[in-house]
Amino acid sequence: ATSPVSSSDGHRKAVTAPDRRVNLSMLQALRASGFSGKVATTAYRESDAAALRAQGSDVVLMPFAYAAKEAADELVKAVGTA
C-alpha cells in the first residue's frame, strides 16, 4: 500500500494519497485542528476532485489527467509532422 505524503511550510499544506477517503480524512483533520492555510490535494477522478473541493481543498491536482493531456498533445504534434 502507498502511504500518504504530507508537506508543510506552516502556511500551505500538500496532502497526497491514492485513496479518496484518506485524502478527505486528512483534509478534515487539518481543518479540525485549526489549520487555516492553503491545502493542495490529489485526485485521480473528477468525482474525487469535486468531493475534495467541497470539503475545502484549495487546489486539487489531477496527475493522470495532466499526463493524459500531455500525451495527447505529443501525439497531435507527431501526427501533425508526419
Tab-separated table of C-alpha atoms in Angstrom:
chain	number	residue	atom	x	y	z
A	1	ALA	CA	0.000	0.000	0.000
A	2	THR	CA	1.134	3.516	-0.735
A	3	SER	CA	1.469	5.838	2.237
A	4	PRO	CA	0.054	9.356	2.226
A	5	VAL	CA	2.563	12.148	1.787
A	6	SER	CA	2.220	15.430	3.601
A	7	SER	CA	4.330	18.545	3.227
A	8	SER	CA	4.028	21.856	5.001
A	9	ASP	CA	5.781	25.179	5.405
A	10	GLY	CA	3.399	26.418	8.104
A	11	HIS	CA	1.084	28.316	5.750
A	12	ARG	CA	0.487	25.800	2.991
A	13	LYS	CA	-0.175	22.098	3.170
A	14	ALA	CA	0.058	19.472	0.445
A	15	VAL	CA	-1.688	16.168	1.036
A	16	THR	CA	-1.332	13.306	-1.415
A	17	ALA	CA	-2.750	9.835	-1.054
A	18	PRO	CA	-4.031	7.280	-3.555
A	19	ASP	CA	-7.377	6.922	-1.759
A	20	ARG	CA	-10.224	9.450	-1.704
A	21	ARG	CA	-11.191	8.534	1.869
A	22	VAL	CA	-7.651	9.091	3.116
A	23	ASN	CA	-7.415	12.478	1.387
A	24	LEU	CA	-10.780	13.552	2.812
A	25	SER	CA	-9.852	12.361	6.310
A	26	MET	CA	-6.522	14.192	6.256
A	27	LEU	CA	-8.180	17.342	4.908
A	28	GLN	CA	-10.863	17.229	7.602
A	29	ALA	CA	-8.239	16.614	10.302
A	30	LEU	CA	-6.233	19.626	9.131
A	31	ARG	CA	-9.271	21.882	9.235
A	32	ALA	CA	-10.432	20.453	12.600
A	33	SER	CA	-7.003	21.138	14.094
A	34	GLY	CA	-7.364	24.794	13.206
A	35	PHE	CA	-5.072	24.861	10.181
A	36	SER	CA	-6.219	27.830	8.111
A	37	GLY	CA	-3.563	27.838	5.403
A	38	LYS	CA	-3.879	26.703	1.817
A	39	VAL	CA	-4.276	22.972	1.199
A	40	ALA	CA	-3.464	21.102	-2.017
A	41	THR	CA	-4.678	17.535	-2.546
A	42	THR	CA	-4.535	14.982	-5.356
A	43	ALA	CA	-7.331	13.112	-7.090
A	44	TYR	CA	-7.481	10.562	-9.862
A	45	ARG	CA	-11.164	11.009	-10.776
A	46	GLU	CA	-13.224	14.163	-11.248
A	47	SER	CA	-15.770	12.919	-8.694
A	48	ASP	CA	-12.975	12.690	-6.104
A	49	ALA	CA	-11.747	16.171	-7.047
A	50	ALA	CA	-15.251	17.575	-6.607
A	51	ALA	CA	-15.548	15.963	-3.160
A	52	LEU	CA	-12.172	17.382	-2.101
A	53	ARG	CA	-13.098	20.862	-3.319
A	54	ALA	CA	-16.419	20.619	-1.465
A	55	GLN	CA	-14.525	19.794	1.738
A	56	GLY	CA	-12.258	22.830	1.378
A	57	SER	CA	-9.236	21.767	-0.658
A	58	ASP	CA	-7.867	24.954	-2.200
A	59	VAL	CA	-6.122	23.155	-5.065
A	60	VAL	CA	-6.806	19.668	-6.414
A	61	LEU	CA	-4.061	18.234	-8.603
A	62	MET	CA	-5.057	15.554	-11.099
A	63	PRO	CA	-1.789	13.941	-12.242
A	64	PHE	CA	-3.354	11.302	-14.504
A	65	ALA	CA	-5.461	13.907	-16.304
A	66	TYR	CA	-2.407	16.149	-16.738
A	67	ALA	CA	-0.354	13.240	-18.063
A	68	ALA	CA	-3.116	12.232	-20.493
A	69	LYS	CA	-3.344	15.771	-21.841
A	70	GLU	CA	0.425	15.936	-22.285
A	71	ALA	CA	0.412	12.575	-24.103
A	72	ALA	CA	-2.415	13.712	-26.384
A	73	ASP	CA	-0.548	16.951	-27.156
A	74	GLU	CA	2.562	14.952	-28.075
A	75	LEU	CA	0.536	12.662	-30.337
A	76	VAL	CA	-1.047	15.643	-32.102
A	77	LYS	CA	2.410	17.131	-32.663
A	78	ALA	CA	3.758	13.843	-34.001
A	79	VAL	CA	0.829	13.239	-36.340
A	80	GLY	CA	0.879	16.813	-37.496
A	81	THR	CA	4.524	16.482	-38.605
A	82	ALA	CA	4.179	13.101	-40.320
